[in-house]
């Protein structure tokens, strides 16, 4: 331990031992030197880091798409090959813009999926006054595939889901009066049942220019079905319609 003595000039003042004071001074200088050396060393390391390599842009013009087959996602084996091929062959024209209006129930009161006959008539009148003409979904798909098809200047597609009876009794007369047609998506297992159209009515709609589409066999929630049940729900309905 360092010794302290009383100062003769100021008896209350403590004077530090000169040797201890000198030793503390050298320790302080040594600490400063170590810090300076560390700073210089870090600066040198930072300055001597190699520059990031300059990569040349990758030329994709000479690449072979088949070489990336190992990382390409394979088609779902559950999807038929012809469906995959047909989907891959579709080229969508960038300037093709055709509105599609979908309806369900035509009745009263309005709300949810229900539209009153007066509302439907107003919609159709607005479209007609704006210069729109209805086209089938078949014509739309042909246009999407860039297949030769004649479309009006302002085409529009009207669809009715579920094939409720009031589509025939209420919607059909409204569209027929204005020269419009639509696509009817039929639940094949419910045709002729209470509240749904009959096969005779469907045939009349087709003769009037309507298109019939498949809306499953029993209107089950497809997201809850296994692959076999899902396939049957769609394939069975298509078989009936064909």
Short mmCIF file of C-alpha atoms in Angstrom, two decimals:
data_model
loop_
_atom_site.label_atom_id
_atom_site.label_comp_id
_atom_site.label_asym_id
_atom_site.label_seq_id
_atom_site.Cartn_x
_atom_site.Cartn_y
_atom_site.Cartn_z
CA UNK A 1 0.00 0.00 0.00
CA UNK A 2 1.22 3.57 -0.74
CA UNK A 3 2.32 5.79 2.11
CA UNK A 4 0.99 9.28 2.77
CA UNK A 5 2.58 12.09 4.80
CA UNK A 6 1.33 15.28 6.34
CA UNK A 7 2.27 18.42 4.39
CA UNK A 8 4.28 20.86 6.47
CA UNK A 9 2.65 23.77 4.70
CA UNK A 10 -0.87 22.40 5.03
CA UNK A 11 -1.24 19.87 7.82
CA UNK A 12 -4.70 18.76 6.58
CA UNK A 13 -3.50 17.90 3.07
CA UNK A 14 -2.60 14.32 2.13
CA UNK A 15 0.50 14.02 -0.15
CA UNK A 16 0.80 10.92 -2.33
CA UNK A 17 4.03 8.91 -2.29
CA UNK A 18 6.20 10.18 -5.24
CA UNK A 19 7.11 6.60 -6.32
CA UNK A 20 3.47 5.59 -6.50
CA UNK A 21 2.64 8.73 -8.44
CA UNK A 22 5.38 8.00 -11.00
CA UNK A 23 4.24 4.38 -11.34
CA UNK A 24 0.64 5.49 -12.04
CA UNK A 25 1.92 7.88 -14.68
CA UNK A 26 3.75 5.09 -16.55
CA UNK A 27 0.70 2.82 -16.35
CA UNK A 28 -1.44 5.57 -17.89
CA UNK A 29 1.05 6.12 -20.71
CA UNK A 30 1.21 2.39 -21.38
CA UNK A 31 -2.60 2.15 -21.59
CA UNK A 32 -2.73 5.01 -24.08
CA UNK A 33 -0.05 3.31 -26.18
CA UNK A 34 -1.99 0.03 -26.25
CA UNK A 35 -5.17 1.82 -27.38
CA UNK A 36 -3.30 3.67 -30.13
CA UNK A 37 -1.72 0.45 -31.38
CA UNK A 38 -5.13 -1.25 -31.47
CA UNK A 39 -6.64 1.63 -33.47
CA UNK A 40 -3.76 1.56 -35.95
CA UNK A 41 -4.02 -2.21 -36.32
CA UNK A 42 -7.77 -2.10 -36.97
CA UNK A 43 -7.31 0.73 -39.47
CA UNK A 44 -4.66 -1.27 -41.30
CA UNK A 45 -6.86 -4.36 -41.42
CA UNK A 46 -9.77 -2.32 -42.74
CA UNK A 47 -7.63 -0.64 -45.38
CA UNK A 48 -6.14 -3.94 -46.54
CA UNK A 49 -9.51 -5.67 -47.11
CA UNK A 50 -9.80 -6.81 -50.73
CA UNK A 51 -12.25 -5.03 -53.00
CA UNK A 52 -15.53 -6.77 -53.87
CA UNK A 53 -15.19 -8.76 -57.08
CA UNK A 54 -16.68 -7.15 -60.18
CA UNK A 55 -19.05 -9.68 -61.77
CA UNK A 56 -19.84 -9.59 -65.45
CA UNK A 57 -23.58 -9.52 -66.36
CA UNK A 58 -24.91 -13.00 -67.12
CA UNK A 59 -25.71 -13.48 -70.79
CA UNK A 60 -29.08 -15.26 -71.00
CA UNK A 61 -29.23 -15.22 -74.78
CA UNK A 62 -27.09 -18.36 -75.02
CA UNK A 63 -28.73 -20.25 -72.17
CA UNK A 64 -30.69 -23.44 -72.75
CA UNK A 65 -34.02 -23.55 -70.85
CA UNK A 66 -33.80 -27.35 -70.73
CA UNK A 67 -30.71 -27.09 -68.52
CA UNK A 68 -32.86 -25.77 -65.65
CA UNK A 69 -35.18 -28.77 -65.68
CA UNK A 70 -33.66 -30.11 -62.47
CA UNK A 71 -35.02 -27.18 -60.45
CA UNK A 72 -38.23 -26.64 -62.40
CA UNK A 73 -41.42 -27.55 -60.60
CA UNK A 74 -42.95 -30.71 -62.00
CA UNK A 75 -46.64 -30.63 -63.03
CA UNK A 76 -49.16 -31.97 -60.55
CA UNK A 77 -49.60 -35.67 -61.41
CA UNK A 78 -53.30 -35.36 -60.60
CA UNK A 79 -53.81 -32.95 -63.53
CA UNK A 80 -54.20 -34.66 -66.94
CA UNK A 81 -51.38 -33.99 -69.38
CA UNK A 82 -53.72 -32.57 -71.98
CA UNK A 83 -55.01 -30.00 -69.49
CA UNK A 84 -51.47 -28.93 -68.59
CA UNK A 85 -50.55 -28.64 -72.26
CA UNK A 86 -53.66 -26.66 -73.13
CA UNK A 87 -53.12 -24.28 -70.23
CA UNK A 88 -49.48 -23.72 -71.12
CA UNK A 89 -50.44 -22.95 -74.72
CA UNK A 90 -52.79 -20.12 -73.76
CA UNK A 91 -51.47 -16.69 -74.67
CA UNK A 92 -53.46 -13.84 -73.18
CA UNK A 93 -53.56 -10.74 -75.40
CA UNK A 94 -52.40 -7.80 -73.24
CA UNK A 95 -55.10 -5.49 -74.60
CA UNK A 96 -58.01 -7.89 -74.02
CA UNK A 97 -60.36 -6.38 -71.45
CA UNK A 98 -63.87 -7.84 -71.27
CA UNK A 99 -66.06 -7.28 -68.18
CA UNK A 100 -67.81 -10.30 -66.66
CA UNK A 101 -70.91 -9.83 -64.49
CA UNK A 102 -72.02 -12.75 -62.33
CA UNK A 103 -75.47 -13.17 -60.78
CA UNK A 104 -77.10 -15.83 -58.63
CA UNK A 105 -80.65 -15.41 -57.36
CA UNK A 106 -83.15 -13.10 -59.10
CA UNK A 107 -85.93 -12.21 -56.67
CA UNK A 108 -87.00 -10.06 -53.74
CA UNK A 109 -85.93 -8.60 -51.43
CA UNK A 110 -82.48 -7.68 -52.70
CA UNK A 111 -79.49 -8.55 -50.57
CA UNK A 112 -76.59 -10.93 -50.42
CA UNK A 113 -76.66 -12.97 -53.63
CA UNK A 114 -80.15 -11.81 -54.57
CA UNK A 115 -80.83 -9.12 -57.19
CA UNK A 116 -84.36 -7.96 -57.95
CA UNK A 117 -85.69 -8.15 -61.52
CA UNK A 118 -85.86 -4.34 -61.58
CA UNK A 119 -82.20 -4.08 -60.61
CA UNK A 120 -81.18 -6.58 -63.27
CA UNK A 121 -83.17 -4.68 -65.90
CA UNK A 122 -81.44 -1.47 -64.85
CA UNK A 123 -78.03 -3.13 -65.14
CA UNK A 124 -78.78 -4.48 -68.60
CA UNK A 125 -80.24 -1.17 -69.80
CA UNK A 126 -77.12 0.64 -68.59
CA UNK A 127 -74.90 -1.78 -70.48
CA UNK A 128 -76.98 -1.52 -73.63
CA UNK A 129 -77.06 2.29 -73.57
CA UNK A 130 -73.27 2.29 -73.14
CA UNK A 131 -72.90 0.27 -76.32
CA UNK A 132 -72.16 -3.15 -74.81
CA UNK A 133 -73.22 -6.44 -76.40
CA UNK A 134 -73.15 -9.82 -74.70
CA UNK A 135 -70.82 -12.59 -75.83
CA UNK A 136 -70.52 -16.15 -74.60
CA UNK A 137 -67.75 -17.42 -72.38
CA UNK A 138 -66.73 -19.64 -75.29
CA UNK A 139 -66.08 -16.56 -77.40
CA UNK A 140 -64.13 -14.97 -74.56
CA UNK A 141 -61.94 -18.05 -74.18
CA UNK A 142 -61.27 -18.12 -77.91
CA UNK A 143 -60.19 -14.49 -77.77
CA UNK A 144 -57.93 -15.24 -74.81
CA UNK A 145 -56.27 -17.99 -76.85
CA UNK A 146 -55.85 -15.61 -79.78
CA UNK A 147 -58.10 -17.86 -81.86
CA UNK A 148 -60.12 -16.31 -84.68
CA UNK A 149 -63.40 -15.06 -83.23
CA UNK A 150 -65.69 -12.17 -84.03
CA UNK A 151 -66.29 -9.89 -81.05
CA UNK A 152 -68.39 -6.72 -80.89
CA UNK A 153 -66.68 -3.41 -80.23
CA UNK A 154 -67.68 -3.49 -76.55
CA UNK A 155 -68.27 -7.08 -75.41
CA UNK A 156 -69.57 -8.13 -72.00
CA UNK A 157 -70.20 -11.55 -70.45
CA UNK A 158 -73.19 -12.23 -68.18
CA UNK A 159 -73.20 -15.33 -65.96
CA UNK A 160 -75.78 -16.91 -63.67
CA UNK A 161 -74.60 -19.39 -61.05
CA UNK A 162 -76.60 -22.34 -59.66
CA UNK A 163 -79.40 -22.23 -62.29
CA UNK A 164 -82.22 -21.17 -60.00
CA UNK A 165 -85.74 -21.33 -61.44
CA UNK A 166 -86.09 -17.54 -61.34
CA UNK A 167 -83.23 -17.20 -63.82
CA UNK A 168 -85.58 -18.70 -66.40
CA UNK A 169 -88.76 -17.01 -65.16
CA UNK A 170 -87.34 -13.52 -64.50
CA UNK A 171 -83.84 -13.02 -65.92
CA UNK A 172 -84.42 -14.74 -69.26
CA UNK A 173 -87.31 -12.46 -70.38
CA UNK A 174 -85.35 -9.33 -69.37
CA UNK A 175 -82.30 -10.33 -71.39
CA UNK A 176 -84.32 -11.65 -74.34
CA UNK A 177 -86.23 -8.37 -74.68
CA UNK A 178 -82.93 -6.48 -74.99
CA UNK A 179 -81.21 -8.95 -77.27
CA UNK A 180 -78.83 -10.17 -74.57
CA UNK A 181 -77.78 -13.70 -73.68
CA UNK A 182 -75.82 -15.25 -70.82
CA UNK A 183 -73.99 -18.30 -69.52
CA UNK A 184 -75.82 -20.55 -67.07
CA UNK A 185 -73.75 -22.66 -64.67
CA UNK A 186 -75.82 -25.72 -63.83
CA UNK A 187 -75.72 -27.96 -60.75
CA UNK A 188 -76.64 -31.15 -62.57
CA UNK A 189 -77.83 -33.02 -59.50
CA UNK A 190 -80.39 -30.30 -58.71
CA UNK A 191 -81.91 -29.80 -62.17
CA UNK A 192 -85.70 -30.20 -61.95
CA UNK A 193 -85.69 -30.00 -58.16
CA UNK A 194 -87.72 -27.39 -56.26
CA UNK A 195 -86.36 -23.92 -56.99
CA UNK A 196 -84.15 -24.94 -59.93
CA UNK A 197 -84.58 -24.96 -63.72
CA UNK A 198 -85.69 -28.03 -65.62
CA UNK A 199 -83.94 -29.72 -68.54
CA UNK A 200 -86.64 -28.43 -70.89
CA UNK A 201 -85.97 -24.87 -69.74
CA UNK A 202 -82.22 -25.35 -70.16
CA UNK A 203 -82.75 -26.54 -73.74
CA UNK A 204 -84.88 -23.47 -74.46
CA UNK A 205 -82.15 -21.19 -73.12
CA UNK A 206 -79.54 -22.90 -75.30
CA UNK A 207 -81.74 -22.46 -78.37
CA UNK A 208 -82.02 -18.76 -77.48
CA UNK A 209 -78.24 -18.37 -77.56
CA UNK A 210 -77.34 -19.06 -73.96
CA UNK A 211 -74.29 -21.11 -72.99
CA UNK A 212 -74.40 -23.84 -70.34
CA UNK A 213 -71.47 -24.47 -68.03
CA UNK A 214 -70.67 -27.04 -65.35
CA UNK A 215 -71.21 -25.99 -61.73
CA UNK A 216 -70.49 -29.43 -60.20
CA UNK A 217 -72.92 -32.26 -59.54
CA UNK A 218 -74.10 -31.50 -56.00
CA UNK A 219 -72.61 -28.08 -55.16
CA UNK A 220 -70.29 -29.50 -52.51
CA UNK A 221 -67.44 -27.50 -51.02
CA UNK A 222 -64.62 -28.57 -53.32
CA UNK A 223 -61.96 -27.46 -50.85
CA UNK A 224 -63.05 -30.22 -48.46
CA UNK A 225 -62.97 -33.11 -50.98
CA UNK A 226 -60.26 -35.62 -51.72
CA UNK A 227 -58.90 -36.03 -55.22
CA UNK A 228 -61.26 -38.86 -56.18
CA UNK A 229 -64.38 -37.14 -54.84
CA UNK A 230 -63.30 -33.89 -56.44
CA UNK A 231 -62.79 -35.54 -59.81
CA UNK A 232 -66.18 -37.27 -59.58
CA UNK A 233 -67.97 -34.07 -58.58
CA UNK A 234 -66.73 -32.33 -61.72
CA UNK A 235 -66.50 -35.23 -64.19
CA UNK A 236 -69.96 -36.58 -63.36
CA UNK A 237 -71.52 -33.16 -63.95
CA UNK A 238 -69.71 -32.72 -67.26
CA UNK A 239 -70.77 -36.18 -68.40
CA UNK A 240 -74.42 -35.32 -67.76
CA UNK A 241 -74.18 -32.04 -69.66
CA UNK A 242 -72.43 -33.60 -72.62
#
